[in-house]
XYZ file of C-alpha atoms in Angstrom:
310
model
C 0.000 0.000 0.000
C 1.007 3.175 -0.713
C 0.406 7.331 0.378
C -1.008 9.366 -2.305
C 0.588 12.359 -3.469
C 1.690 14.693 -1.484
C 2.750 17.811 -3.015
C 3.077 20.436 -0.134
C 1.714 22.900 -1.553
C -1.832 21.518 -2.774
C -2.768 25.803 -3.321
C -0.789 25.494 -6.725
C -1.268 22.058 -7.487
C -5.001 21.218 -7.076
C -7.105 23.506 -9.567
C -10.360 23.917 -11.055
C -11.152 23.406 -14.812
C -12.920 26.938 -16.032
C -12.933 25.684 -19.787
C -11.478 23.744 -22.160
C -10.371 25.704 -25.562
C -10.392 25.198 -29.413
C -6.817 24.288 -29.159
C -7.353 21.562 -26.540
C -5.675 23.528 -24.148
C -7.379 24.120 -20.300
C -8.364 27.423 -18.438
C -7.938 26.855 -15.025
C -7.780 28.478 -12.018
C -6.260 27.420 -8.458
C -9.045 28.030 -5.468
C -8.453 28.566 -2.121
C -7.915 25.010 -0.155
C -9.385 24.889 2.898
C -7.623 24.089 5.987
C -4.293 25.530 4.102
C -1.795 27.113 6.651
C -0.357 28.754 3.713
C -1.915 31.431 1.556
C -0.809 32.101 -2.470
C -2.522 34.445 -4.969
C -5.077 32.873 -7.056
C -4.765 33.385 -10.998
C -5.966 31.922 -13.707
C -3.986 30.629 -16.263
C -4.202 28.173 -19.525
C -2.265 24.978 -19.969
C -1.633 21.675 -21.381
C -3.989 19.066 -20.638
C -1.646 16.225 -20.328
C -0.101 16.291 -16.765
C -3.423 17.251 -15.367
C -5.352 14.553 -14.174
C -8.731 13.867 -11.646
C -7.957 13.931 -8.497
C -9.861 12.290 -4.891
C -9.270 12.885 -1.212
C -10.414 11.144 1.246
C -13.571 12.886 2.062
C -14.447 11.530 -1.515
C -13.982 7.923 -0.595
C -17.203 5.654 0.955
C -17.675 2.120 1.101
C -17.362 0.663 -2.689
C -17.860 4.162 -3.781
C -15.130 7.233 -4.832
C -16.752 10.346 -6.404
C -13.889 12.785 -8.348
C -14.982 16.093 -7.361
C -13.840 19.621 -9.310
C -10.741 19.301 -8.284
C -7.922 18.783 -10.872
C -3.995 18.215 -9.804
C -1.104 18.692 -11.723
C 1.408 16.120 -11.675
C 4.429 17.407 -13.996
C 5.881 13.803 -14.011
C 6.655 10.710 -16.538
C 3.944 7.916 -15.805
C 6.820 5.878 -14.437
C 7.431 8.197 -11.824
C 10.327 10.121 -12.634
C 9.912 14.009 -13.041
C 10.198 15.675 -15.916
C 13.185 17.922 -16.389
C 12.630 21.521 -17.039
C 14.046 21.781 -21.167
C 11.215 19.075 -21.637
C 8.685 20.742 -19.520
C 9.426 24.228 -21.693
C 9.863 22.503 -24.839
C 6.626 20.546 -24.517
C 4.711 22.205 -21.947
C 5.608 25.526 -22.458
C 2.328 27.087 -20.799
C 2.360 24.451 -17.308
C 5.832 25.508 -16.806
C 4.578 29.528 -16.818
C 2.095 28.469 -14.335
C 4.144 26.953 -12.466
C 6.775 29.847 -12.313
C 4.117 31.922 -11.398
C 4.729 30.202 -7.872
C 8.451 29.836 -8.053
C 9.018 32.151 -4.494
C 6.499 30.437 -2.567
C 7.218 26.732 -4.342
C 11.104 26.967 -3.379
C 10.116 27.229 0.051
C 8.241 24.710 0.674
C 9.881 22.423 3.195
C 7.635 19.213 2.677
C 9.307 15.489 2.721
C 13.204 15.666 0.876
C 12.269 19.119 -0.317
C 13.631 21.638 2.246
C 17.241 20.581 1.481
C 16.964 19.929 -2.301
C 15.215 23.716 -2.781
C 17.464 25.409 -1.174
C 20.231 25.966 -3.843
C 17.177 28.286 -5.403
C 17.801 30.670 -2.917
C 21.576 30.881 -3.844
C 22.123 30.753 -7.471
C 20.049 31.879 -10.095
C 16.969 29.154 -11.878
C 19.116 28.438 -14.696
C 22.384 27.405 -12.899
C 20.089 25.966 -10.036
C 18.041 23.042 -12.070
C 20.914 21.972 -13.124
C 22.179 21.357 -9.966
C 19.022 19.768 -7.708
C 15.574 18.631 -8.375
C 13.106 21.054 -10.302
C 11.790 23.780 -8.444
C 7.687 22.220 -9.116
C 8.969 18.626 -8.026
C 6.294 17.036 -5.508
C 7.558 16.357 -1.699
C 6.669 12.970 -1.524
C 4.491 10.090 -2.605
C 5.357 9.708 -6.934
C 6.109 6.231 -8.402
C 4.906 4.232 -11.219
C 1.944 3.264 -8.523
C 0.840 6.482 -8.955
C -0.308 5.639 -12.672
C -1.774 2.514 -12.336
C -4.561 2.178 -13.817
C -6.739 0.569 -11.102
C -6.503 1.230 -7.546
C -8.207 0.204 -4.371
C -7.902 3.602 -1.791
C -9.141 4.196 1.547
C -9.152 7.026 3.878
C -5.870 7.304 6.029
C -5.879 7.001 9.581
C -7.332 10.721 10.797
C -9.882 10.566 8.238
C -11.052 7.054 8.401
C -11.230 7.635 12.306
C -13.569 10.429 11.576
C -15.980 7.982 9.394
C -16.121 5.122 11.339
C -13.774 2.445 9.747
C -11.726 0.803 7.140
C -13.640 1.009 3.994
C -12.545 0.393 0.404
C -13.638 1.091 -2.880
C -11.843 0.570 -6.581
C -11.276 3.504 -9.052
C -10.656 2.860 -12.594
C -9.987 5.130 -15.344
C -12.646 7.756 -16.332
C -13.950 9.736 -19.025
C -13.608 13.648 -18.569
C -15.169 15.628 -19.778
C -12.352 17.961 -20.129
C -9.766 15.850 -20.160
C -10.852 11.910 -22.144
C -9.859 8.988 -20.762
C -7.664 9.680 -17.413
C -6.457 7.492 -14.165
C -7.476 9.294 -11.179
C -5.035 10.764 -8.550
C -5.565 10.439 -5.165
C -4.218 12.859 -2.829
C -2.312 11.738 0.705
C -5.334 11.581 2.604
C -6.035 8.396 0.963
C -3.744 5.069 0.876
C -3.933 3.042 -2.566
C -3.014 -0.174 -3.798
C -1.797 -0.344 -7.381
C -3.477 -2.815 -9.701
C -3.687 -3.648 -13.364
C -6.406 -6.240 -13.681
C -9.346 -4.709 -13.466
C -11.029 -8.282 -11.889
C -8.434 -8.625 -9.379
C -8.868 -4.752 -7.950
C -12.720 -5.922 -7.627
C -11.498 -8.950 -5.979
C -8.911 -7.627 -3.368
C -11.867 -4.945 -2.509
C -14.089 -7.654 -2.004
C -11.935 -9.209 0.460
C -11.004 -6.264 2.680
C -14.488 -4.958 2.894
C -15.587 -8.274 3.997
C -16.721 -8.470 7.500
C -13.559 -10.098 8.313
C -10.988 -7.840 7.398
C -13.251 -4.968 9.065
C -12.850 -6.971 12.685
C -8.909 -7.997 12.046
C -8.639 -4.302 10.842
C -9.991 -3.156 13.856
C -7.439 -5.160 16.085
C -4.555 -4.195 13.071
C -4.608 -1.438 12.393
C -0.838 -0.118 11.897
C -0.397 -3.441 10.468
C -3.523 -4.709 8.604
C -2.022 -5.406 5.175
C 1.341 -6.655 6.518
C -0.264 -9.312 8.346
C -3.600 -10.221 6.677
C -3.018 -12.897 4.437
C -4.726 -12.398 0.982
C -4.751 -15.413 -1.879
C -3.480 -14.589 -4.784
C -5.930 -13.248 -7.369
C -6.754 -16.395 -10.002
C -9.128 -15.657 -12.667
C -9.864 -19.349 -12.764
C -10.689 -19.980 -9.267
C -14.774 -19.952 -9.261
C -14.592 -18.608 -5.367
C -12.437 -15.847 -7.012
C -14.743 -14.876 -9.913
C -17.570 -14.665 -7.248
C -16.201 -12.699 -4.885
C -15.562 -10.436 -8.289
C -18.695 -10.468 -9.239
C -20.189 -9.388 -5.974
C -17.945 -6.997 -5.276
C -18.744 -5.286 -8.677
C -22.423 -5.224 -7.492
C -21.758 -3.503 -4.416
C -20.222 -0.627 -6.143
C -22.990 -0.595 -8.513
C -25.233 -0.498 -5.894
C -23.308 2.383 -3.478
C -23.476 4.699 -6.686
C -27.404 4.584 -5.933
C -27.020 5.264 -2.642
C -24.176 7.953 -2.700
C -23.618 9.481 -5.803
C -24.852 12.818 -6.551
C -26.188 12.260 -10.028
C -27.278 8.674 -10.178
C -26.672 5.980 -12.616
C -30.294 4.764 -15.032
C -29.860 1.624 -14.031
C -30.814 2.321 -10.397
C -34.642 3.082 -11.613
C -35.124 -0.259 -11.219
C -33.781 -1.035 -7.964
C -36.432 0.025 -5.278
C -34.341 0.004 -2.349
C -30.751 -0.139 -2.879
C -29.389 -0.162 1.032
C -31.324 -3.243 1.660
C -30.224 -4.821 -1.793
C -26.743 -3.760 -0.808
C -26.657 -5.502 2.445
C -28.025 -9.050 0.818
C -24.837 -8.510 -1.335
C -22.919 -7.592 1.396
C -23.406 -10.662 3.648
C -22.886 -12.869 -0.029
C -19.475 -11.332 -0.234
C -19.307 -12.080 3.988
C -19.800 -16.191 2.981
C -17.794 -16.321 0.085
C -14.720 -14.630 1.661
C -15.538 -16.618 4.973
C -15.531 -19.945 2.202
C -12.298 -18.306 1.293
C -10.777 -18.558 4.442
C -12.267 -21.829 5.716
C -14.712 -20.508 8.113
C -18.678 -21.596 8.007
C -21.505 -19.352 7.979
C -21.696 -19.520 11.727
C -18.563 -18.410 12.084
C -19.301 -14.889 10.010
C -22.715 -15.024 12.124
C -20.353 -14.770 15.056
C -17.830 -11.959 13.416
C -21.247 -9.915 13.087
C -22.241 -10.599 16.421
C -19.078 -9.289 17.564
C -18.760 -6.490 15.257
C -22.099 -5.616 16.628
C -20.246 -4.927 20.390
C -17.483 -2.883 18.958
């Protein structure tokens, strides 16, 4: 498992979309971030669409259900993690790199993960002799790999926020279309952890499995080490028990877009009540994970019965 991205300064990074223009190129704006100890100006500015991508925090994440906001985030980095060096960034993204010198003062001071150190040398030489020297002055703290790309991830809310909502709950994002932006991955932010995946089946599977009923009471008793611990079989397509937990587990996110999303789905016209439907599902997944693990159905009834206490 991994930290989303932390960039230490989420008032330049994190935007809005305004519009998207005949060129392809975005209008966007950066708006004040709540919570922010730091204040910078807010501007709007046009750039390239391709290092911006949706992004989630953990106030977006439910049980089997993520919702991307209007927030945006700017990652200027190679989808296998690296950053990209600043003749690239002007040579190809010419306008991102303007917006992102429009920050250069406050982004040089950020002190945020390796970045203190490493920013520094701004302060004594001029840009030009200075990139050459350390790490680009719009590099993010902490929290960039090739993870950050992958396709398919399952995210939860860390610790301070999941404490706030009342337990470990996870939910698979996949790719999206934008509307501004085509087909992207979604970003989350370091309020959320992530696991990287790249079969879509076996994100639906592992999500299946750690919001069973099981992993919530282990989790409960875990928690600084739930996935270090927790034994998870591997993901195999052609293990029936597998596919079913799949399949179930792709229900219950159908079925938490009924209950939680803001504009829902068509198909959930036909589904009268979709809590109750959701919690027949639920306990399915509870019996096929306990099946996973060996244990009978009066063995989950007891796991509920104890859940129940706590």
């Amino acid at each position: 498992a991994y930290e989303g991205v932390n960039t230490a300064l989420n008032q330049v990074y994190f935007v809005k979309i305004l519009d998207k223009l005949p060129d392809g190129k975005l209008r966007i704006t950066n708006p004040p971030e709540g919570g922010q100890k730091k204040q910078v100006k807010q501007v709007e500015a046009v750039v390239e669409p391709d290092l911006v991508y949706p992004l989630i925090r953990g106030r977006d994440i439910e049980k089997w259900f993520v919702e991307t906001s209007d927030r945006y985030v700017i990652i200027p980095y190679r989808l296998n993690g690296q950053v990209i060096p600043p003749s690239e960034m002007r040579a190809k993204y010419p306008n991102t790199y303007a917006y992102f010198y429009t920050f250069y003062n406050e982004l040089i001071n950020r002190s945020g993960g390796f970045l203190r150190k490493k920013l520094s040398i701004y302060k004594q030489l001029p840009l030009e002799i200075a990139e050459k020297k350390t790490i680009p002055f719009y590099s993010i703290a902490t929290n960039i790999g090739p993870y950050t790309f992958a396709p398919y991830k399952v995210v939860w809310k860390e610790v301070s926020a999941r404490m706030q909502a009342g337990g470990f709950h996870v939910a698979v994002i996949e790719p999206i279309e934008d509307k501004y932006l085509g087909s992207k991955v979604i970003i989350p932010d370091h309020t959320v952890i992530l696991i990287p995946l790249y079969d879509k089946d076996e994100a639906y599977y592992l999500a299946g499995i750690l919001n069973s009923i099981i992993a919530t009471i282990y989790g409960i008793y875990m928690v600084g080490s739930m996935l270090e611990n927790f034994y998870i079989p591997k993901f195999d397509r052609n293990n029936p028990l597998h596919q079913k937990i799949v399949e179930l587990s792709k229900k219950a996110h159908e079925l938490a877009r009924c209950i939680h999303a803001k504009v829902k789905p068509e198909y959930c016209r036909g589904i009268g009540k979709p809590e109750e439907e959701l919690g027949r599902v639920e306990n399915e997944i509870d019996k096929a994970v306990g099946q996973l693990y060996g244990l009978s159905e009066d063995a989950i009834e007891e796991f509920r019965k104890l859940l129940a206490i706590l």
